[in-house]
């Protein structure tokens, strides 16, 4: 009965989902961005709304139709996203950070389009680190002594420091969120796709494997894991 219209299990809940990839502009026409399409975040917003929740979707540079019955807030940069997420989640029951925020931004923005010179030289772009929104949400919750369930995503490629799952466990511990949805993106799979596979790691040490399938199925599994953690 959980997902039926007769007994929507997320009725009355206020949920915040971020989606898409942030952009950090160098000049009026160029930016540093990433490959996130926003599809997984949109699937989370759609499924939550279908389960009765009041959903705010914070969308960074997505090209997808607004899900019906969802409040959509549009942002561009990581700092815009931070402001919107913090505001929307102040009185939320859960926040899912499905967006891919750019970790770095150019140290300075140039008002006019950067020009090429006649020689073969090229400019050097200096970057500075962006705020970590997820870590900030966890910090705010511990300072307030309570707050929303917090879910992070991690797109990983295994490397010499560990496998995809080992890196995911370490990231969950480092971030201090309740759940971390770990995708293996070794060969670019997941991006642009309507399908996804993941392992959802929980702070109690449990893990839930979601086989390759529609992003809605992963979304519903995430809400199934969030629901019992809601206060
Ligand atoms: N995230 C965030 N703010 C950032 C960067 C990431 O809130 N500035 C969130 C993402 O939305 C995601 C989670 O943190 O839910 C993990 O993102 P990820 O990029 O995997 O983590 P990082 O700490 O940035 O580590 P990495 O060096 O692997 O990119
Ligand atoms: Ca990152």
mmCIF file with all atom_site columns, N, CA, C and O in Angstrom, residues 43-68:
data_model
loop_
_atom_site.group_PDB
_atom_site.id
_atom_site.type_symbol
_atom_site.label_atom_id
_atom_site.label_alt_id
_atom_site.label_comp_id
_atom_site.label_asym_id
_atom_site.label_entity_id
_atom_site.label_seq_id
_atom_site.pdbx_PDB_ins_code
_atom_site.Cartn_x
_atom_site.Cartn_y
_atom_site.Cartn_z
_atom_site.occupancy
_atom_site.B_iso_or_equiv
_atom_site.pdbx_formal_charge
_atom_site.auth_seq_id
_atom_site.auth_comp_id
_atom_site.auth_asym_id
_atom_site.auth_atom_id
_atom_site.pdbx_PDB_model_num
ATOM 1   N N  . UNK A 1 43 ? 13.727 12.294 -10.908 1.00 0.00 ? 43 UNK A N  1
ATOM 2   C CA . UNK A 1 43 ? 13.013 11.054 -10.566 1.00 0.00 ? 43 UNK A CA 1
ATOM 3   C C  . UNK A 1 43 ? 12.703 11.032 -9.067  1.00 0.00 ? 43 UNK A C  1
ATOM 4   O O  . UNK A 1 43 ? 11.612 10.608 -8.652  1.00 0.00 ? 43 UNK A O  1
ATOM 5   N N  . UNK A 1 44 ? 13.616 11.513 -8.252  1.00 0.00 ? 44 UNK A N  1
ATOM 6   C CA . UNK A 1 44 ? 13.368 11.590 -6.803  1.00 0.00 ? 44 UNK A CA 1
ATOM 7   C C  . UNK A 1 44 ? 12.215 12.548 -6.503  1.00 0.00 ? 44 UNK A C  1
ATOM 8   O O  . UNK A 1 44 ? 11.350 12.256 -5.672  1.00 0.00 ? 44 UNK A O  1
ATOM 9   N N  . UNK A 1 45 ? 12.200 13.688 -7.179  1.00 0.00 ? 45 UNK A N  1
ATOM 10  C CA . UNK A 1 45 ? 11.129 14.668 -6.949  1.00 0.00 ? 45 UNK A CA 1
ATOM 11  C C  . UNK A 1 45 ? 9.776  14.103 -7.380  1.00 0.00 ? 45 UNK A C  1
ATOM 12  O O  . UNK A 1 45 ? 8.781  14.214 -6.654  1.00 0.00 ? 45 UNK A O  1
ATOM 13  N N  . UNK A 1 46 ? 9.741  13.481 -8.569  1.00 0.00 ? 46 UNK A N  1
ATOM 14  C CA . UNK A 1 46 ? 8.489  12.899 -9.076  1.00 0.00 ? 46 UNK A CA 1
ATOM 15  C C  . UNK A 1 46 ? 7.951  11.819 -8.163  1.00 0.00 ? 46 UNK A C  1
ATOM 16  O O  . UNK A 1 46 ? 6.770  11.790 -7.839  1.00 0.00 ? 46 UNK A O  1
ATOM 17  N N  . UNK A 1 47 ? 8.826  10.897 -7.743  1.00 0.00 ? 47 UNK A N  1
ATOM 18  C CA . UNK A 1 47 ? 8.356  9.773  -6.928  1.00 0.00 ? 47 UNK A CA 1
ATOM 19  C C  . UNK A 1 47 ? 7.897  10.266 -5.549  1.00 0.00 ? 47 UNK A C  1
ATOM 20  O O  . UNK A 1 47 ? 6.899  9.770  -5.018  1.00 0.00 ? 47 UNK A O  1
ATOM 21  N N  . UNK A 1 48 ? 8.610  11.244 -4.993  1.00 0.00 ? 48 UNK A N  1
ATOM 22  C CA . UNK A 1 48 ? 8.210  11.767 -3.676  1.00 0.00 ? 48 UNK A CA 1
ATOM 23  C C  . UNK A 1 48 ? 6.849  12.448 -3.770  1.00 0.00 ? 48 UNK A C  1
ATOM 24  O O  . UNK A 1 48 ? 5.992  12.270 -2.899  1.00 0.00 ? 48 UNK A O  1
ATOM 25  N N  . UNK A 1 49 ? 6.638  13.228 -4.838  1.00 0.00 ? 49 UNK A N  1
ATOM 26  C CA . UNK A 1 49 ? 5.345  13.899 -5.012  1.00 0.00 ? 49 UNK A CA 1
ATOM 27  C C  . UNK A 1 49 ? 4.241  12.857 -5.177  1.00 0.00 ? 49 UNK A C  1
ATOM 28  O O  . UNK A 1 49 ? 3.149  12.998 -4.616  1.00 0.00 ? 49 UNK A O  1
ATOM 29  N N  . UNK A 1 50 ? 4.539  11.783 -5.908  1.00 0.00 ? 50 UNK A N  1
ATOM 30  C CA . UNK A 1 50 ? 3.545  10.722 -6.112  1.00 0.00 ? 50 UNK A CA 1
ATOM 31  C C  . UNK A 1 50 ? 3.210  10.027 -4.791  1.00 0.00 ? 50 UNK A C  1
ATOM 32  O O  . UNK A 1 50 ? 2.120  9.473  -4.642  1.00 0.00 ? 50 UNK A O  1
ATOM 33  N N  . UNK A 1 51 ? 4.133  10.070 -3.837  1.00 0.00 ? 51 UNK A N  1
ATOM 34  C CA . UNK A 1 51 ? 3.902  9.448  -2.528  1.00 0.00 ? 51 UNK A CA 1
ATOM 35  C C  . UNK A 1 51 ? 3.365  10.472 -1.518  1.00 0.00 ? 51 UNK A C  1
ATOM 36  O O  . UNK A 1 51 ? 3.366  10.228 -0.319  1.00 0.00 ? 51 UNK A O  1
ATOM 37  N N  . UNK A 1 52 ? 2.943  11.631 -2.009  1.00 0.00 ? 52 UNK A N  1
ATOM 38  C CA . UNK A 1 52 ? 2.220  12.582 -1.162  1.00 0.00 ? 52 UNK A CA 1
ATOM 39  C C  . UNK A 1 52 ? 3.035  13.703 -0.558  1.00 0.00 ? 52 UNK A C  1
ATOM 40  O O  . UNK A 1 52 ? 2.495  14.546 0.147   1.00 0.00 ? 52 UNK A O  1
ATOM 41  N N  . UNK A 1 53 ? 4.347  13.733 -0.821  1.00 0.00 ? 53 UNK A N  1
ATOM 42  C CA . UNK A 1 53 ? 5.184  14.753 -0.182  1.00 0.00 ? 53 UNK A CA 1
ATOM 43  C C  . UNK A 1 53 ? 5.036  16.111 -0.846  1.00 0.00 ? 53 UNK A C  1
ATOM 44  O O  . UNK A 1 53 ? 4.663  16.224 -2.016  1.00 0.00 ? 53 UNK A O  1
ATOM 45  N N  . UNK A 1 54 ? 5.375  17.151 -0.072  1.00 0.00 ? 54 UNK A N  1
ATOM 46  C CA . UNK A 1 54 ? 5.489  18.510 -0.599  1.00 0.00 ? 54 UNK A CA 1
ATOM 47  C C  . UNK A 1 54 ? 6.970  18.664 -0.949  1.00 0.00 ? 54 UNK A C  1
ATOM 48  O O  . UNK A 1 54 ? 7.827  18.649 -0.056  1.00 0.00 ? 54 UNK A O  1
ATOM 49  N N  . UNK A 1 55 ? 7.248  18.783 -2.240  1.00 0.00 ? 55 UNK A N  1
ATOM 50  C CA . UNK A 1 55 ? 8.636  18.698 -2.699  1.00 0.00 ? 55 UNK A CA 1
ATOM 51  C C  . UNK A 1 55 ? 9.135  20.030 -3.254  1.00 0.00 ? 55 UNK A C  1
ATOM 52  O O  . UNK A 1 55 ? 8.461  20.666 -4.060  1.00 0.00 ? 55 UNK A O  1
ATOM 53  N N  . UNK A 1 56 ? 10.336 20.425 -2.827  1.00 0.00 ? 56 UNK A N  1
ATOM 54  C CA . UNK A 1 56 ? 11.038 21.529 -3.475  1.00 0.00 ? 56 UNK A CA 1
ATOM 55  C C  . UNK A 1 56 ? 12.217 20.932 -4.226  1.00 0.00 ? 56 UNK A C  1
ATOM 56  O O  . UNK A 1 56 ? 13.054 20.242 -3.639  1.00 0.00 ? 56 UNK A O  1
ATOM 57  N N  . UNK A 1 57 ? 12.252 21.179 -5.533  1.00 0.00 ? 57 UNK A N  1
ATOM 58  C CA . UNK A 1 57 ? 13.333 20.677 -6.387  1.00 0.00 ? 57 UNK A CA 1
ATOM 59  C C  . UNK A 1 57 ? 14.226 21.853 -6.734  1.00 0.00 ? 57 UNK A C  1
ATOM 60  O O  . UNK A 1 57 ? 13.770 22.836 -7.320  1.00 0.00 ? 57 UNK A O  1
ATOM 61  N N  . UNK A 1 58 ? 15.480 21.762 -6.351  1.00 0.00 ? 58 UNK A N  1
ATOM 62  C CA . UNK A 1 58 ? 16.421 22.830 -6.667  1.00 0.00 ? 58 UNK A CA 1
ATOM 63  C C  . UNK A 1 58 ? 17.255 22.362 -7.845  1.00 0.00 ? 58 UNK A C  1
ATOM 64  O O  . UNK A 1 58 ? 18.024 21.394 -7.728  1.00 0.00 ? 58 UNK A O  1
ATOM 65  N N  . UNK A 1 59 ? 17.030 22.995 -8.987  1.00 0.00 ? 59 UNK A N  1
ATOM 66  C CA . UNK A 1 59 ? 17.558 22.496 -10.248 1.00 0.00 ? 59 UNK A CA 1
ATOM 67  C C  . UNK A 1 59 ? 18.683 23.383 -10.765 1.00 0.00 ? 59 UNK A C  1
ATOM 68  O O  . UNK A 1 59 ? 18.504 24.583 -10.960 1.00 0.00 ? 59 UNK A O  1
ATOM 69  N N  . UNK A 1 60 ? 19.834 22.767 -10.989 1.00 0.00 ? 60 UNK A N  1
ATOM 70  C CA . UNK A 1 60 ? 20.993 23.492 -11.495 1.00 0.00 ? 60 UNK A CA 1
ATOM 71  C C  . UNK A 1 60 ? 21.194 23.157 -12.968 1.00 0.00 ? 60 UNK A C  1
ATOM 72  O O  . UNK A 1 60 ? 21.625 22.048 -13.304 1.00 0.00 ? 60 UNK A O  1
ATOM 73  N N  . UNK A 1 61 ? 20.832 24.092 -13.833 1.00 0.00 ? 61 UNK A N  1
ATOM 74  C CA . UNK A 1 61 ? 21.157 23.977 -15.270 1.00 0.00 ? 61 UNK A CA 1
ATOM 75  C C  . UNK A 1 61 ? 20.620 22.706 -15.924 1.00 0.00 ? 61 UNK A C  1
ATOM 76  O O  . UNK A 1 61 ? 21.307 22.070 -16.714 1.00 0.00 ? 61 UNK A O  1
ATOM 77  N N  . UNK A 1 62 ? 19.416 22.346 -15.600 1.00 0.00 ? 62 UNK A N  1
ATOM 78  C CA . UNK A 1 62 ? 18.812 21.157 -16.191 1.00 0.00 ? 62 UNK A CA 1
ATOM 79  C C  . UNK A 1 62 ? 17.974 21.553 -17.400 1.00 0.00 ? 62 UNK A C  1
ATOM 80  O O  . UNK A 1 62 ? 17.550 22.700 -17.517 1.00 0.00 ? 62 UNK A O  1
ATOM 81  N N  . UNK A 1 63 ? 17.746 20.590 -18.291 1.00 0.00 ? 63 UNK A N  1
ATOM 82  C CA . UNK A 1 63 ? 16.894 20.828 -19.467 1.00 0.00 ? 63 UNK A CA 1
ATOM 83  C C  . UNK A 1 63 ? 15.807 19.765 -19.465 1.00 0.00 ? 63 UNK A C  1
ATOM 84  O O  . UNK A 1 63 ? 15.676 18.981 -20.403 1.00 0.00 ? 63 UNK A O  1
ATOM 85  N N  . UNK A 1 64 ? 15.048 19.716 -18.389 1.00 0.00 ? 64 UNK A N  1
ATOM 86  C CA . UNK A 1 64 ? 13.999 18.710 -18.228 1.00 0.00 ? 64 UNK A CA 1
ATOM 87  C C  . UNK A 1 64 ? 12.710 19.424 -17.845 1.00 0.00 ? 64 UNK A C  1
ATOM 88  O O  . UNK A 1 64 ? 12.755 20.473 -17.199 1.00 0.00 ? 64 UNK A O  1
ATOM 89  N N  . UNK A 1 65 ? 11.541 18.860 -18.223 1.00 0.00 ? 65 UNK A N  1
ATOM 90  C CA . UNK A 1 65 ? 10.275 19.512 -17.855 1.00 0.00 ? 65 UNK A CA 1
ATOM 91  C C  . UNK A 1 65 ? 10.054 19.485 -16.341 1.00 0.00 ? 65 UNK A C  1
ATOM 92  O O  . UNK A 1 65 ? 10.419 18.511 -15.688 1.00 0.00 ? 65 UNK A O  1
ATOM 93  N N  . UNK A 1 66 ? 9.478  20.575 -15.814 1.00 0.00 ? 66 UNK A N  1
ATOM 94  C CA . UNK A 1 66 ? 9.176  20.623 -14.377 1.00 0.00 ? 66 UNK A CA 1
ATOM 95  C C  . UNK A 1 66 ? 8.233  19.484 -14.012 1.00 0.00 ? 66 UNK A C  1
ATOM 96  O O  . UNK A 1 66 ? 7.191  19.311 -14.643 1.00 0.00 ? 66 UNK A O  1
ATOM 97  N N  . UNK A 1 67 ? 8.556  18.708 -12.976 1.00 0.00 ? 67 UNK A N  1
ATOM 98  C CA . UNK A 1 67 ? 7.626  17.656 -12.544 1.00 0.00 ? 67 UNK A CA 1
ATOM 99  C C  . UNK A 1 67 ? 6.342  18.286 -11.996 1.00 0.00 ? 67 UNK A C  1
ATOM 100 O O  . UNK A 1 67 ? 6.397  19.312 -11.306 1.00 0.00 ? 67 UNK A O  1
ATOM 101 N N  . UNK A 1 68 ? 5.206  17.676 -12.294 1.00 0.00 ? 68 UNK A N  1
ATOM 102 C CA . UNK A 1 68 ? 3.916  18.216 -11.847 1.00 0.00 ? 68 UNK A CA 1
ATOM 103 C C  . UNK A 1 68 ? 3.838  18.219 -10.321 1.00 0.00 ? 68 UNK A C  1
ATOM 104 O O  . UNK A 1 68 ? 4.291  17.276 -9.663  1.00 0.00 ? 68 UNK A O  1
#
